[in-house]
Coordinates of C-alpha atoms and ligand atoms in Angstrom, one line a residue:
X1 CA -22.0 48.2 -30.4
X2 CA -24.6 46.6 -32.9
X3 CA -26.9 49.6 -32.6
X4 CA -25.9 53.2 -33.2
X5 CA -25.6 55.3 -30.2
X6 CA -28.1 58.0 -31.5
X7 CA -30.6 55.2 -32.0
X8 CA -29.9 53.9 -28.5
X9 CA -30.3 57.3 -26.8
X10 CA -33.6 57.8 -28.6
X11 CA -34.9 55.0 -26.4
X12 CA -34.4 57.1 -23.2
X13 CA -36.8 60.0 -22.9
X14 CA -34.4 62.0 -20.7
X15 CA -31.4 61.7 -23.1
X16 CA -32.5 64.4 -25.4
X17 CA -29.2 66.3 -25.0
X18 CA -30.5 68.9 -22.7
X19 CA -28.7 67.3 -19.6
X20 CA -25.3 65.7 -19.7
X21 CA -26.3 63.0 -17.3
X22 CA -23.1 61.7 -15.6
X23 CA -24.6 60.3 -12.5
X24 CA -25.5 56.8 -13.5
X25 CA -23.8 55.2 -10.3
X26 CA -26.5 57.1 -8.3
X27 CA -29.4 55.9 -10.6
X28 CA -29.4 55.1 -14.2
X29 CA -31.7 56.6 -16.9
X30 CA -34.8 54.5 -18.0
X31 CA -35.6 53.4 -21.4
X32 CA -39.2 53.9 -22.7
X33 CA -39.8 50.1 -22.6
X34 CA -39.2 50.1 -18.8
X35 CA -41.5 53.0 -18.2
X36 CA -44.1 51.6 -20.4
X37 CA -44.0 48.2 -18.7
X38 CA -44.8 49.8 -15.2
X39 CA -47.7 51.6 -16.9
X40 CA -48.8 48.5 -18.8
X41 CA -48.8 46.5 -15.6
X42 CA -51.3 49.0 -14.0
X43 CA -53.4 49.3 -17.1
X44 CA -53.6 45.6 -17.9
X45 CA -52.8 43.4 -14.9
X46 CA -53.4 45.4 -11.8
X47 CA -54.6 43.2 -9.0
X48 CA -53.0 42.1 -5.7
X49 CA -50.6 39.3 -6.9
X50 CA -50.4 36.1 -4.9
X51 CA -53.8 36.7 -3.2
X52 CA -56.7 36.6 -5.5
X53 CA -58.1 33.4 -7.1
X54 CA -59.7 35.5 -10.0
X55 CA -58.2 35.7 -13.3
X56 CA -56.8 39.3 -13.1
X57 CA -55.0 38.4 -9.9
X58 CA -53.6 35.2 -11.5
X59 CA -52.3 37.4 -14.3
X60 CA -50.6 39.9 -12.0
X61 CA -49.0 37.0 -10.1
X62 CA -47.9 35.5 -13.5
X63 CA -46.0 38.8 -14.5
X64 CA -44.5 38.9 -11.0
X65 CA -43.2 35.3 -11.1
X66 CA -42.1 35.5 -14.7
X67 CA -40.0 38.6 -13.7
X68 CA -38.3 36.4 -10.9
X69 CA -37.4 33.9 -13.5
X70 CA -35.9 36.5 -15.7
X71 CA -33.7 37.7 -12.8
X72 CA -32.8 34.1 -11.9
X73 CA -31.5 33.4 -15.4
X74 CA -29.8 36.8 -15.6
X75 CA -27.5 36.1 -12.6
X76 CA -27.3 32.3 -13.1
X77 CA -29.1 31.2 -9.9
X78 CA -29.9 27.5 -9.5
X79 CA -33.7 28.2 -8.8
X80 CA -36.2 31.0 -8.7
X81 CA -36.8 30.2 -4.9
X82 CA -33.4 31.7 -4.4
X83 CA -34.5 35.2 -5.8
X84 CA -36.1 37.4 -3.2
X85 CA -37.5 40.7 -4.3
X86 CA -36.8 43.7 -2.0
X87 CA -37.0 47.5 -2.4
X88 CA -33.4 48.0 -3.2
X89 CA -29.7 46.7 -2.4
X90 CA -29.9 48.4 1.1
X91 CA -32.9 46.4 2.1
X92 CA -31.4 43.1 0.6
X93 CA -28.3 43.6 2.7
X94 CA -30.4 44.5 5.8
X95 CA -32.4 41.2 5.2
X96 CA -29.2 39.2 5.4
X97 CA -28.0 41.1 8.5
X98 CA -31.2 40.8 10.5
X99 CA -32.2 37.4 9.5
X100 CA -28.9 35.6 8.9
X101 CA -26.3 37.4 11.0
X102 CA -28.4 38.1 14.0
X103 CA -29.5 34.4 14.3
X104 CA -26.0 33.2 13.8
X105 CA -23.6 35.6 15.5
X106 CA -22.3 34.6 19.0
X107 CA -20.4 37.0 21.4
X108 CA -16.8 37.5 20.1
X109 CA -17.6 36.6 16.6
X110 CA -16.4 38.6 13.7
X111 CA -17.6 40.1 10.5
X112 CA -15.0 41.3 7.9
X113 CA -15.9 44.3 5.7
X114 CA -13.6 46.2 3.3
X115 CA -12.9 49.9 3.6
X116 CA -14.4 50.3 0.1
X117 CA -17.9 49.6 1.3
X118 CA -20.9 51.7 0.8
X119 CA -22.7 52.5 4.2
X120 CA -25.3 50.0 3.1
X121 CA -22.9 47.3 3.2
X122 CA -21.3 48.3 6.5
X123 CA -24.0 49.7 8.8
X124 CA -26.3 46.5 8.7
X125 CA -23.3 44.5 9.9
X126 CA -22.2 47.0 12.5
X127 CA -25.7 47.0 13.9
X128 CA -25.9 43.2 13.9
X129 CA -22.5 42.9 15.5
X130 CA -23.4 45.3 18.3
X131 CA -26.7 43.6 19.1
X132 CA -24.8 40.2 19.3
X133 CA -21.6 41.3 21.1
X134 CA -19.6 40.6 17.9
X135 CA -17.4 43.1 16.1
X136 CA -16.7 44.3 12.6
X137 CA -13.2 44.3 11.3
X138 CA -12.1 46.5 8.3
X139 CA -9.9 45.3 5.5
X140 CA -8.0 48.1 4.0
X141 CA -7.1 48.8 0.3
X142 CA -4.0 50.4 -1.3
X143 CA -4.1 53.8 -2.9
X144 CA -5.4 52.2 -6.1
X145 CA -8.3 50.6 -4.3
X146 CA -6.7 47.1 -4.5
X147 CA -7.3 44.5 -1.8
X148 CA -4.5 41.8 -2.0
X149 CA -5.1 38.2 -1.3
X150 CA -2.4 38.3 1.2
X151 CA -4.2 41.0 3.2
X152 CA -7.4 39.2 2.9
X153 CA -6.0 36.0 4.2
X154 CA -4.3 37.8 7.2
X155 CA -7.6 39.5 8.0
X156 CA -9.7 36.3 8.2
X157 CA -9.7 34.7 11.7
X158 CA -11.2 31.7 13.1
X159 CA -13.9 33.9 14.5
X160 CA -15.0 35.4 11.1
X161 CA -18.5 34.3 10.5
X162 CA -19.2 36.5 7.6
X163 CA -17.4 38.6 4.9
X164 CA -19.1 41.5 3.2
X165 CA -17.5 42.8 0.0
X166 CA -18.6 45.0 -2.8
X167 CA -17.8 43.8 -6.3
X168 CA -17.3 47.3 -7.7
X169 CA -16.7 50.4 -5.5
X170 CA -19.1 53.3 -6.0
X171 CA -16.2 55.7 -5.3
X172 CA -13.1 54.3 -6.9
X173 CA -14.7 52.0 -9.7
X174 CA -12.3 49.3 -8.9
X175 CA -13.4 45.7 -9.1
X176 CA -12.7 43.0 -6.5
X177 CA -11.9 39.4 -7.4
X178 CA -15.1 38.1 -5.9
X179 CA -14.6 34.5 -7.1
X180 CA -11.3 34.3 -5.4
X181 CA -12.2 36.1 -2.1
X182 CA -15.4 33.9 -1.8
X183 CA -13.3 30.7 -2.2
X184 CA -10.9 31.7 0.5
X185 CA -13.9 32.7 2.7
X186 CA -15.3 29.3 2.3
X187 CA -12.1 27.5 3.1
X188 CA -12.5 29.3 6.5
X189 CA -16.1 28.1 6.9
X190 CA -17.5 31.6 6.8
X191 CA -20.2 33.1 4.5
X192 CA -19.6 35.5 1.7
X193 CA -22.0 38.4 1.0
X194 CA -21.5 40.5 -2.2
X195 CA -22.8 44.0 -2.9
X196 CA -23.6 44.0 -6.6
X197 CA -25.2 47.4 -6.8
X198 CA -22.5 48.8 -9.1
X199 CA -21.6 45.5 -10.8
X200 CA -24.7 43.9 -11.9
X201 CA -25.5 46.8 -14.2
X202 CA -22.1 46.7 -16.0
X203 CA -20.6 43.3 -16.1
X204 CA -22.1 39.8 -16.3
X205 CA -22.5 38.4 -12.8
X206 CA -23.1 34.6 -12.4
X207 CA -23.7 33.7 -8.7
X208 CA -23.0 30.1 -9.3
X209 CA -19.6 30.9 -11.1
X210 CA -18.6 33.3 -8.3
X211 CA -20.0 30.9 -5.7
X212 CA -21.2 33.7 -3.4
X213 CA -23.7 32.9 -0.7
X214 CA -25.5 36.2 -1.1
X215 CA -25.8 38.9 -3.7
X216 CA -27.7 42.2 -3.4
X217 CA -28.4 44.7 -6.0
X218 CA -31.0 47.4 -7.0
X219 CA -33.2 47.7 -10.1
X220 CA -32.9 51.5 -10.4
X221 CA -29.1 51.4 -11.2
X222 CA -29.7 48.9 -14.0
X223 CA -32.3 50.8 -16.1
X224 CA -35.1 49.5 -14.0
X225 CA -37.7 51.2 -11.7
X226 CA -36.9 52.7 -8.4
X227 CA -38.4 50.6 -5.5
X228 CA -37.4 47.2 -6.7
X229 CA -34.3 45.3 -5.7
X230 CA -33.0 41.8 -5.4
X231 CA -31.5 39.5 -2.9
X232 CA -30.0 36.3 -4.2
X233 CA -29.3 33.7 -1.5
X234 CA -28.2 30.1 -1.6
X235 CA -31.2 28.0 -0.9
X236 CA -29.6 25.9 1.9
X237 CA -28.9 29.2 3.8
X238 CA -32.2 30.9 2.9
X239 CA -34.2 27.8 4.1
X240 CA -32.9 27.9 7.6
X241 CA -33.1 31.7 8.0
X242 CA -36.0 33.2 10.2
X243 CA -38.3 35.7 8.4
X244 CA -37.1 39.3 8.2
X245 CA -40.4 41.1 8.1
X246 CA -43.6 39.6 9.5
X247 CA -47.2 40.1 8.3
X248 CA -49.3 39.2 5.2
X249 CA -48.4 36.8 2.5
X250 CA -45.3 35.3 4.2
X251 CA -47.2 32.8 6.3
X252 CA -48.6 29.2 6.0
X253 CA -50.8 29.3 8.9
X254 CA -51.4 31.7 11.9
X255 CA -53.0 31.0 15.2
X256 CA -53.4 33.2 18.3
X257 CA -50.1 32.2 19.6
X258 CA -47.9 31.6 16.5
X259 CA -47.5 31.0 12.8
X260 CA -45.7 28.8 10.4
X261 CA -44.1 30.5 7.5
X262 CA -44.5 30.2 3.7
X263 CA -41.9 28.5 1.5
X264 CA -39.3 30.4 -0.2
X265 CA -39.1 33.0 -1.7
X266 CA -42.4 34.3 -0.1
X267 CA -41.2 33.8 3.4
X268 CA -39.1 36.9 2.8
X269 CA -41.7 38.9 0.9
X270 CA -44.1 40.2 3.5
X271 CA -46.9 42.5 2.4
X272 CA -48.1 43.4 -0.9
X273 CA -45.1 43.2 -3.3
X274 CA -44.0 45.6 -5.9
X275 CA -45.1 43.6 -8.9
X276 CA -45.1 46.5 -11.3
X277 CA -41.5 47.3 -10.3
X278 CA -40.5 43.5 -10.9
X279 CA -42.2 43.6 -14.2
X280 CA -40.3 46.8 -15.1
X281 CA -37.0 45.3 -13.9
X282 CA -37.6 42.2 -16.2
X283 CA -38.0 44.5 -19.1
X284 CA -34.8 46.4 -18.1
X285 CA -32.9 43.1 -18.1
X286 CA -34.3 42.3 -21.6
X287 CA -33.1 45.6 -22.7
X288 CA -29.5 45.0 -21.2
X289 CA -29.4 41.6 -22.8
X290 CA -30.4 43.2 -26.1
X291 CA -27.4 45.7 -26.0
X292 CA -25.2 43.0 -24.6
X293 CA -22.5 43.1 -21.9
X294 CA -19.6 42.9 -24.6
X295 CA -21.0 46.0 -26.2
X296 CA -21.6 47.7 -22.7
X297 CA -18.1 47.1 -21.6
X298 CA -16.4 48.2 -24.8
X299 CA -18.4 51.4 -24.9
X300 CA -18.0 52.2 -21.1
X301 CA -14.2 51.5 -21.4
X302 CA -13.9 53.8 -24.2
X303 CA -15.9 56.5 -22.6
X304 CA -13.8 56.1 -19.4
X305 CA -10.6 56.5 -21.3
X306 CA -11.8 59.6 -23.0
X307 CA -13.2 61.1 -19.7
X308 CA -9.8 60.4 -18.1
X309 CA -7.9 62.2 -20.9
X310 CA -10.2 65.2 -20.8
X311 CA -10.1 65.6 -17.1
X312 CA -6.3 65.1 -16.9
X313 CA -6.0 68.0 -19.2
X314 CA -7.2 70.3 -16.4
X315 CA -4.0 70.7 -14.0
X316 CA -6.2 71.3 -11.0
X317 CA -8.1 67.9 -11.2
X318 CA -6.9 64.8 -9.3
X319 CA -8.7 61.6 -9.9
X320 CA -8.9 59.2 -7.1
X321 CA -8.0 55.4 -7.4
X322 CA -6.1 53.6 -10.1
X323 CA -4.2 55.4 -12.8
X324 CA -5.5 53.1 -15.3
X325 CA -8.9 53.9 -16.8
X326 CA -9.6 50.3 -17.3
X327 CA -9.8 49.9 -13.5
X328 CA -12.7 52.3 -13.2
X329 CA -15.8 50.8 -14.6
X330 CA -17.0 54.3 -15.6
X331 CA -16.5 55.9 -12.3
X332 CA -14.4 59.0 -11.9
X333 CA -14.2 60.6 -8.6
X334 CA -11.9 63.6 -8.5
X335 CA -11.1 66.8 -6.5
X336 CA -10.7 70.2 -8.1
X337 CA -7.9 72.0 -6.2
X338 CA -9.2 74.6 -3.9
X339 CA -13.0 74.2 -4.6
X340 CA -15.5 72.4 -2.6
X341 CA -17.3 69.6 -4.5
X342 CA -20.7 71.2 -3.7
X343 CA -19.6 74.3 -5.5
X344 CA -18.1 72.2 -8.4
X345 CA -21.5 70.4 -8.7
X346 CA -23.5 73.7 -8.4
X347 CA -21.4 75.4 -11.3
X348 CA -21.6 72.2 -13.4
X349 CA -25.4 72.3 -13.0
X350 CA -25.5 75.8 -14.6
X351 CA -24.4 74.0 -17.7
X352 CA -26.9 71.1 -17.0
X353 CA -24.0 68.7 -16.3
X354 CA -25.2 66.3 -13.7
X355 CA -22.6 64.8 -11.2
X356 CA -22.6 63.8 -7.6
X357 CA -20.8 65.6 -5.0
X358 CA -20.2 64.7 -1.3
X359 CA -19.1 61.5 0.6
X360 CA -21.1 59.1 -1.8
X361 CA -22.2 57.2 1.3
X362 CA -18.7 55.8 1.9
X363 CA -17.4 58.0 4.7
X364 CA -15.0 55.4 6.2
X365 CA -13.3 55.2 2.8
X366 CA -13.1 58.9 2.2
X367 CA -11.6 59.3 5.8
X368 CA -9.1 56.6 5.0
X369 CA -8.1 58.4 1.8
X370 CA -7.9 61.7 3.6
X371 CA -10.4 63.4 1.4
X372 CA -13.2 65.1 3.1
X373 CA -15.5 65.2 0.0
X374 CA -15.3 64.7 -3.6
X375 CA -17.1 65.1 -7.0
X376 CA -18.0 62.0 -9.0
X377 CA -18.9 61.6 -12.7
X378 CA -20.2 58.1 -13.4
X379 CA -20.8 56.9 -17.0
X380 CA -23.1 54.4 -18.6
X381 CA -23.1 52.9 -22.2
X382 CA -25.7 55.5 -23.3
X383 CA -23.3 58.5 -22.6
X384 CA -21.3 60.3 -25.3
X385 CA -18.0 61.9 -25.7
X386 CA -19.9 65.2 -26.3
X387 CA -21.4 64.9 -22.7
X388 CA -17.7 64.3 -21.4
X389 CA -16.6 67.5 -23.3
X390 CA -19.5 69.5 -21.6
X391 CA -18.1 68.2 -18.2
X392 CA -14.6 69.0 -19.1
X393 CA -15.4 72.5 -20.5
X394 CA -17.7 73.4 -17.5
X395 CA -15.2 72.2 -15.1
X396 CA -12.5 74.5 -16.8
X397 CA -14.7 77.5 -15.8
X398 CA -15.2 76.6 -12.2
X399 CA -12.1 78.0 -10.6
X400 CA -12.4 81.3 -12.6
X401 CA -16.0 81.7 -11.7
X402 CA -14.8 81.5 -8.0
X403 CA -12.3 84.1 -8.4
X404 CA -9.1 82.3 -9.0
X405 CA -6.8 83.8 -11.4
X406 CA -7.0 80.9 -13.8
Ligands
C6P1 N1 -25.1 54.1 -4.3 C1 -24.3 56.2 -5.3 O1 -24.5 57.3 -5.7 P1 -29.7 51.6 -2.9 O2 -29.7 52.9 -2.4 O3 -30.2 50.6 -1.8 O4 -30.3 51.3 -4.2 O5 -28.2 51.2 -3.2 C2 -27.2 51.2 -2.1 C3 -25.9 51.0 -2.6 C4 -25.2 49.9 -2.1 N2 -24.0 49.6 -2.6 C5 -23.3 50.3 -3.5 C6 -21.9 49.9 -4.0 C7 -24.0 51.4 -4.0 O6 -23.4 52.3 -4.8 C8 -25.2 51.9 -3.5 C9 -25.8 53.2 -4.0 C10 -25.5 55.3 -4.9 O7 -23.1 55.8 -5.2 C11 -26.5 56.1 -4.0 S1 -25.8 56.5 -2.3

């Protein structure tokens, strides 16, 4: 990495060393430039964007639309009209489910999801399917989290209308070969939706290279503010889709009996938008670009390897998923023998080690893997081996504190 880690950590107000923050898959920490950007928007440009004709509102609109362009470039979309700002990945996926799926699905149609999905990339499809008389099929993975091409081909049927697949699992950290699966889906004439919530912050994602039809992700997991998310969609699909939410700013004309709707992307951005959030997200992207994905990957891989080594020193720890740290993208979900993950997390919290405990919003996956609940440490490039040592050492005390002999 070009910049020294101490210098990088100094960019993040919460990375003072008080906490060992190992929960970046839930939400990342924010650099000062992102925090300042939101403040700057309200201090310098605050007016309702896209509405006023006066200078300040035009300025606010400018920041908002510039942010859209930053996002477009970041994920390699063909045009800024294909970038819809939402609140988060969950809303982006719901937009596709309500607007695309519900207007397309016929009785007997099928949606294919994988067992790896977060609830946000499963429940919107289940709801759409139920309303339309369609059904959701599950594609299962092996113990390492892998989905084979053979299994994928076998799961697609001529009734498959849509495939929804995460790029990186928030529980196992494994990565799906999205380009390959999207191509197979297209051979079948179906549409491919990717959940990029855990990938976009960590690896370069180019929607045209992957040739996905839709991509959803959240700003808050990639150094950006909470409350801003993105949906990318291919223009030819978005153009034909009905609005998702109705109201202000998404219309062309309104009469007592009907309306015509605005052009893309505004057709899908009803009501006052989160312009300060979009502006903050554009600064987060600039920050990621300045660190660089090569450096991010290198650092996260080294940290993951180190965390594996340290956790494996504890004979009571079992890490879920692949044996190879390189397959984990900084995500280590584990069980500590005989201890409920809520107790693990509470005891780690006494040492200010922040991890997540529970089902990680992926209950079908945990049930499939026959684990009721787990603890998850998730890393980002700004973490250090010292923080991982704090995790390993605090973890080493848990069983003793709960009365086990060792
Ligand atoms: N996963 C985690 O701790 P939102 O909440 O809309 O920003 O992101 C939803 C979401 C969708 N897909 C994947 C793969 C995700 O990991 C998440 C969020 C967090 O794992 C919070 S549950």
